[in-house]
Amino acid sequence: MVGLEEWVDALERRHLADFRVAEITRALRALSSAYVERRHTRLRSSSAGGRPAGRGPLDSAGKRAAFALFYAPLHYLAAAHVIASIPGAAQPRPSAILDIGCGTGAAGAAWAVAAGGSPLVTGIDRHPWAVDEARWTYRALGLKGSARIGDMARLPHVQRGTAVIAAYVLNELASETRSRAEEHLFGAAARGARVLILEPIARAVAPWWDQAAGRAREAGGRADQWRFPADLPPLLRTLDKAAGLNHRELTVRSLWLPGGTVQGPA
């Protein structure tokens, strides 16, 4: 395995081969505007995992490069913090990790690294670019992993001992699809899989959160909100400042189902 800074260095070589930092900065401003200011207008214009086909937040090569260079490492840091903070998440090691709506593969990779690098990671996303980028992420981090195109509405069956993560994806699904995905995730936990759901802390992003959090607690899991200092690699600090952002600390909220103790779908 390689460390976070080595991965970010590899990302820099990969995505700054075709773009200048100034171009990435402009794309990052546009991308941040799409995610923060106009989020409500793009729900369901995107594919699962926030990686849209056609018009959407990642509808240009520059925005895709900006996402991979900036937001993917932030998602890695957030996932790594939550996984390290929840007892039983990384140890005993999961037999495999399934990353639903994997995007560039950052969240599933963070779990695999926390578990010592041995679990096989499988990423699923609807966008071909995301699938290709996730495959590269696993290779770059020295992990055993694969990614494929798939649909959040038809999740694969998971076995006891598997870890399942859905990071920053359920909020981007239509209500009916999200409900089906939630049932699949709770059902996987009932069969013994460890399940972690990560979402932004903004309440307007996920109006369904409180109900899902109550269900998780009743089923023996937990719901948390996290805020922690961000020790960003140099490139991320440069992009953060240049784009007028402020990530001195990171925030995320989580639902955790430890597996085997929760009730399945009604």
CSV table of C-alpha atoms in Angstrom, one decimal:
chain,number,residue,atom,x,y,z
A,1,MET,CA,0.0,0.0,0.0
A,2,VAL,CA,1.0,3.6,-0.4
A,3,GLY,CA,0.1,6.6,1.8
A,4,LEU,CA,-2.3,9.4,1.2
A,5,GLU,CA,0.3,11.9,0.0
A,6,GLU,CA,1.8,9.4,-2.4
A,7,TRP,CA,-1.7,8.8,-3.8
A,8,VAL,CA,-2.3,12.6,-4.2
A,9,ASP,CA,1.1,12.9,-5.9
A,10,ALA,CA,0.0,10.2,-8.3
A,11,LEU,CA,-3.3,12.0,-8.9
A,12,GLU,CA,-1.4,15.2,-9.6
A,13,ARG,CA,0.7,13.4,-12.3
A,14,ARG,CA,-2.4,11.8,-13.7
A,15,HIS,CA,-4.7,14.8,-13.9
A,16,LEU,CA,-2.3,17.7,-14.3
A,17,ALA,CA,-0.8,16.1,-17.4
A,18,ASP,CA,-3.5,17.8,-19.5
A,19,PHE,CA,-4.5,20.8,-17.3
A,20,ARG,CA,-2.9,23.7,-15.6
A,21,VAL,CA,-3.5,24.4,-12.0
A,22,ALA,CA,-5.4,27.5,-12.9
A,23,GLU,CA,-7.8,25.5,-15.2
A,24,ILE,CA,-8.4,23.0,-12.4
A,25,THR,CA,-9.1,25.8,-10.0
A,26,ARG,CA,-11.7,27.3,-12.3
A,27,ALA,CA,-13.3,23.8,-12.8
A,28,LEU,CA,-13.2,23.3,-9.0
A,29,ARG,CA,-15.1,26.6,-8.4
A,30,ALA,CA,-17.8,25.5,-11.0
A,31,LEU,CA,-17.9,22.0,-9.4
A,32,SER,CA,-18.3,23.4,-5.9
A,33,SER,CA,-21.1,25.7,-7.1
A,34,ALA,CA,-22.9,22.8,-8.7
A,35,TYR,CA,-22.6,20.7,-5.5
A,36,VAL,CA,-23.4,23.4,-2.9
A,37,GLU,CA,-25.5,26.1,-4.5
A,38,ARG,CA,-27.5,24.2,-7.1
A,39,ARG,CA,-27.7,20.8,-5.6
A,40,HIS,CA,-31.5,20.7,-5.5
A,41,THR,CA,-31.7,21.3,-9.3
A,42,ARG,CA,-29.4,18.4,-10.2
A,43,LEU,CA,-31.0,15.6,-8.2
A,44,ARG,CA,-31.7,12.8,-10.6
A,45,SER,CA,-29.9,14.6,-13.5
A,46,SER,CA,-27.0,12.5,-12.3
A,47,SER,CA,-26.2,8.8,-12.2
A,48,ALA,CA,-25.6,6.9,-9.0
A,49,GLY,CA,-22.8,8.2,-6.8
A,50,GLY,CA,-22.9,11.8,-8.1
A,51,ARG,CA,-21.1,10.9,-11.3
A,52,PRO,CA,-23.6,12.1,-13.9
A,53,ALA,CA,-23.8,11.1,-17.5
A,54,GLY,CA,-24.5,13.9,-19.9
A,55,ARG,CA,-25.1,17.4,-18.5
A,56,GLY,CA,-24.4,17.6,-14.8
A,57,PRO,CA,-21.7,18.5,-12.2
A,58,LEU,CA,-19.1,16.4,-14.0
A,59,ASP,CA,-20.0,17.1,-17.6
A,60,SER,CA,-16.5,18.2,-18.6
A,61,ALA,CA,-13.0,16.7,-18.4
A,62,GLY,CA,-11.9,19.7,-16.3
A,63,LYS,CA,-14.6,19.1,-13.7
A,64,ARG,CA,-13.8,15.4,-13.6
A,65,ALA,CA,-10.2,16.1,-13.0
A,66,ALA,CA,-11.0,18.6,-10.3
A,67,PHE,CA,-13.3,16.1,-8.6
A,68,ALA,CA,-10.6,13.4,-8.7
A,69,LEU,CA,-7.8,15.7,-7.5
A,70,PHE,CA,-9.8,17.5,-4.8
A,71,TYR,CA,-13.0,15.9,-3.6
A,72,ALA,CA,-11.9,12.3,-3.9
A,73,PRO,CA,-9.1,12.8,-1.3
A,74,LEU,CA,-11.5,14.7,1.0
A,75,HIS,CA,-13.9,11.8,0.8
A,76,TYR,CA,-11.0,9.4,1.6
A,77,LEU,CA,-10.0,11.5,4.6
A,78,ALA,CA,-13.6,11.6,5.9
A,79,ALA,CA,-14.2,7.9,5.4
A,80,ALA,CA,-10.9,7.1,7.1
A,81,HIS,CA,-11.7,9.2,10.1
A,82,VAL,CA,-15.1,7.6,10.6
A,83,ILE,CA,-13.8,4.1,10.1
A,84,ALA,CA,-11.0,4.7,12.6
A,85,SER,CA,-13.4,6.2,15.1
A,86,ILE,CA,-16.1,3.4,15.1
A,87,PRO,CA,-15.1,0.3,17.1
A,88,GLY,CA,-15.4,-2.8,15.0
A,89,ALA,CA,-15.3,-1.1,11.6
A,90,ALA,CA,-11.8,-2.1,10.6
A,91,GLN,CA,-11.1,-5.0,12.9
A,92,PRO,CA,-11.7,-7.8,12.6
A,93,ARG,CA,-10.9,-7.3,9.0
A,94,PRO,CA,-13.8,-7.7,6.6
A,95,SER,CA,-13.5,-10.5,4.1
A,96,ALA,CA,-14.4,-8.1,1.2
A,97,ILE,CA,-15.5,-4.5,0.7
A,98,LEU,CA,-18.4,-3.4,-1.6
A,99,ASP,CA,-18.4,0.3,-2.4
A,100,ILE,CA,-21.9,1.3,-3.7
A,101,GLY,CA,-21.9,4.4,-6.0
A,102,CYS,CA,-18.1,4.2,-5.7
A,103,GLY,CA,-17.2,7.3,-7.7
A,104,THR,CA,-13.4,7.3,-7.9
A,105,GLY,CA,-13.2,4.5,-5.3
A,106,ALA,CA,-11.9,6.7,-2.4
A,107,ALA,CA,-14.3,5.6,0.4
A,108,GLY,CA,-14.0,1.9,-0.2
A,109,ALA,CA,-10.2,2.3,-0.6
A,110,ALA,CA,-10.0,4.1,2.8
A,111,TRP,CA,-11.8,1.1,4.4
A,112,ALA,CA,-9.4,-1.4,2.8
A,113,VAL,CA,-6.4,0.6,3.9
A,114,ALA,CA,-7.7,0.8,7.5
A,115,ALA,CA,-8.2,-3.0,7.4
A,116,GLY,CA,-4.6,-3.5,6.4
A,117,GLY,CA,-5.0,-3.6,2.7
A,118,SER,CA,-5.9,-7.2,2.4
A,119,PRO,CA,-9.7,-7.1,1.7
A,120,LEU,CA,-10.8,-7.3,-2.0
A,121,VAL,CA,-12.6,-4.0,-2.9
A,122,THR,CA,-15.4,-4.0,-5.5
A,123,GLY,CA,-16.7,-0.7,-6.7
A,124,ILE,CA,-20.1,-0.2,-8.4
A,125,ASP,CA,-21.1,3.0,-10.2
A,126,ARG,CA,-23.2,3.9,-13.2
A,127,HIS,CA,-20.7,6.2,-14.8
A,128,PRO,CA,-17.9,4.7,-17.0
A,129,TRP,CA,-15.5,7.4,-16.0
A,130,ALA,CA,-16.0,6.7,-12.3
A,131,VAL,CA,-15.5,3.0,-12.9
A,132,ASP,CA,-12.2,3.6,-14.7
A,133,GLU,CA,-11.0,6.0,-12.1
A,134,ALA,CA,-11.9,3.6,-9.3
A,135,ARG,CA,-9.9,0.9,-10.9
A,136,TRP,CA,-6.9,3.3,-11.2
A,137,THR,CA,-7.4,4.3,-7.5
A,138,TYR,CA,-7.1,0.7,-6.3
A,139,ARG,CA,-4.0,0.1,-8.3
A,140,ALA,CA,-2.4,3.4,-7.2
A,141,LEU,CA,-3.0,2.6,-3.5
A,142,GLY,CA,-1.7,-0.9,-3.9
A,143,LEU,CA,-5.0,-2.6,-3.2
A,144,LYS,CA,-6.7,-5.6,-4.6
A,145,GLY,CA,-9.8,-4.2,-6.3
A,146,SER,CA,-12.1,-4.1,-9.3
A,147,ALA,CA,-14.9,-1.8,-10.4
A,148,ARG,CA,-17.9,-2.3,-12.7
A,149,ILE,CA,-20.9,-0.5,-14.0
A,150,GLY,CA,-24.0,-1.2,-11.9
A,151,ASP,CA,-27.2,0.2,-10.6
A,152,MET,CA,-28.1,1.3,-7.1
A,153,ALA,CA,-31.6,-0.1,-7.5
A,154,ARG,CA,-30.2,-3.7,-8.0
A,155,LEU,CA,-27.5,-4.3,-5.4
A,156,PRO,CA,-25.7,-7.6,-5.4
A,157,HIS,CA,-26.2,-10.1,-2.6
A,158,VAL,CA,-23.6,-9.7,0.1
A,159,GLN,CA,-22.3,-12.4,2.5
A,160,ARG,CA,-21.7,-12.3,6.2
A,161,GLY,CA,-18.3,-10.8,6.9
A,162,THR,CA,-18.5,-8.3,4.0
A,163,ALA,CA,-18.2,-4.6,4.5
A,164,VAL,CA,-20.5,-2.3,2.5
A,165,ILE,CA,-20.1,1.4,2.1
A,166,ALA,CA,-22.4,4.0,0.5
A,167,ALA,CA,-20.6,7.3,0.6
A,168,TYR,CA,-22.2,10.5,-0.6
A,169,VAL,CA,-24.6,8.7,-2.9
A,170,LEU,CA,-28.0,8.0,-1.3
A,171,ASN,CA,-28.8,11.8,-1.2
A,172,GLU,CA,-28.5,11.9,-5.0
A,173,LEU,CA,-31.0,9.2,-5.7
A,174,ALA,CA,-34.7,9.6,-6.4
A,175,SER,CA,-36.8,8.8,-3.4
A,176,GLU,CA,-38.1,5.4,-4.6
A,177,THR,CA,-34.6,4.3,-5.6
A,178,ARG,CA,-33.1,5.5,-2.4
A,179,SER,CA,-35.7,3.6,-0.4
A,180,ARG,CA,-34.9,0.4,-2.3
A,181,ALA,CA,-31.2,0.9,-1.7
A,182,GLU,CA,-31.8,1.5,2.0
A,183,GLU,CA,-33.7,-1.7,2.2
A,184,HIS,CA,-30.9,-3.6,0.5
A,185,LEU,CA,-28.3,-2.0,2.9
A,186,PHE,CA,-30.3,-2.8,6.1
A,187,GLY,CA,-30.9,-6.3,4.7
A,188,ALA,CA,-27.2,-6.8,4.1
A,189,ALA,CA,-26.5,-5.8,7.7
A,190,ALA,CA,-29.2,-8.3,8.9
A,191,ARG,CA,-27.3,-11.0,7.1
A,192,GLY,CA,-24.0,-10.1,8.9
A,193,ALA,CA,-22.4,-7.5,6.7
A,194,ARG,CA,-21.0,-4.3,8.2
A,195,VAL,CA,-22.7,-1.3,6.6
A,196,LEU,CA,-21.5,2.3,6.6
A,197,ILE,CA,-23.4,5.2,5.1
A,198,LEU,CA,-21.8,8.6,4.8
A,199,GLU,CA,-23.5,11.9,3.8
A,200,PRO,CA,-22.8,15.6,4.0
A,201,ILE,CA,-24.1,17.2,7.3
A,202,ALA,CA,-26.4,19.7,5.5
A,203,ARG,CA,-29.9,18.7,6.6
A,204,ALA,CA,-31.5,19.9,3.3
A,205,VAL,CA,-29.4,17.5,1.3
A,206,ALA,CA,-31.0,14.4,2.9
A,207,PRO,CA,-34.4,15.1,4.4
A,208,TRP,CA,-34.8,11.3,4.9
A,209,TRP,CA,-31.8,11.2,7.3
A,210,ASP,CA,-33.6,11.4,10.7
A,211,GLN,CA,-35.9,8.5,9.8
A,212,ALA,CA,-33.0,6.4,8.6
A,213,ALA,CA,-30.9,7.3,11.7
A,214,GLY,CA,-33.8,6.3,14.0
A,215,ARG,CA,-34.1,3.0,12.2
A,216,ALA,CA,-30.4,2.4,12.5
A,217,ARG,CA,-30.4,3.0,16.3
A,218,GLU,CA,-33.5,0.9,16.8
A,219,ALA,CA,-31.7,-1.9,14.9
A,220,GLY,CA,-28.6,-1.8,17.1
A,221,GLY,CA,-26.5,0.6,15.0
A,222,ARG,CA,-25.5,4.2,15.5
A,223,ALA,CA,-25.8,7.6,13.9
A,224,ASP,CA,-23.1,10.2,14.2
A,225,GLN,CA,-22.0,13.6,13.1
A,226,TRP,CA,-18.3,14.3,12.8
A,227,ARG,CA,-16.2,17.4,12.7
A,228,PHE,CA,-12.4,17.2,12.7
A,229,PRO,CA,-9.3,19.2,11.7
A,230,ALA,CA,-8.2,18.6,8.1
A,231,ASP,CA,-4.5,18.0,7.5
A,232,LEU,CA,-4.6,18.4,3.7
A,233,PRO,CA,-1.7,17.5,1.4
A,234,PRO,CA,0.0,20.5,-0.2
A,235,LEU,CA,-1.8,20.3,-3.5
A,236,LEU,CA,-5.2,20.2,-1.8
A,237,ARG,CA,-4.3,23.2,0.3
A,238,THR,CA,-3.3,25.1,-2.8
A,239,LEU,CA,-6.5,24.2,-4.7
A,240,ASP,CA,-8.6,24.9,-1.6
A,241,LYS,CA,-7.2,28.4,-1.2
A,242,ALA,CA,-7.2,29.2,-4.9
A,243,ALA,CA,-10.8,28.2,-5.3
A,244,GLY,CA,-11.9,30.3,-2.4
A,245,LEU,CA,-12.9,27.3,-0.3
A,246,ASN,CA,-12.2,26.6,3.4
A,247,HIS,CA,-11.5,23.0,4.4
A,248,ARG,CA,-9.5,23.6,7.6
A,249,GLU,CA,-11.9,21.1,9.1
A,250,LEU,CA,-14.0,18.3,7.5
A,251,THR,CA,-17.5,17.4,8.4
A,252,VAL,CA,-19.5,14.3,7.6
A,253,ARG,CA,-22.4,12.3,9.2
A,254,SER,CA,-22.7,8.5,9.3
A,255,LEU,CA,-25.0,5.6,9.9
A,256,TRP,CA,-23.3,2.4,11.1
A,257,LEU,CA,-24.8,-1.0,11.2
A,258,PRO,CA,-22.4,-3.5,12.8
A,259,GLY,CA,-23.8,-6.6,11.1
A,260,GLY,CA,-25.7,-9.5,12.5
A,261,THR,CA,-27.6,-7.5,15.1
A,262,VAL,CA,-30.0,-5.5,12.9
A,263,GLN,CA,-33.4,-6.3,11.6
A,264,GLY,CA,-33.9,-6.7,7.9
A,265,PRO,CA,-36.4,-4.9,5.7
A,266,ALA,CA,-40.0,-5.2,6.8
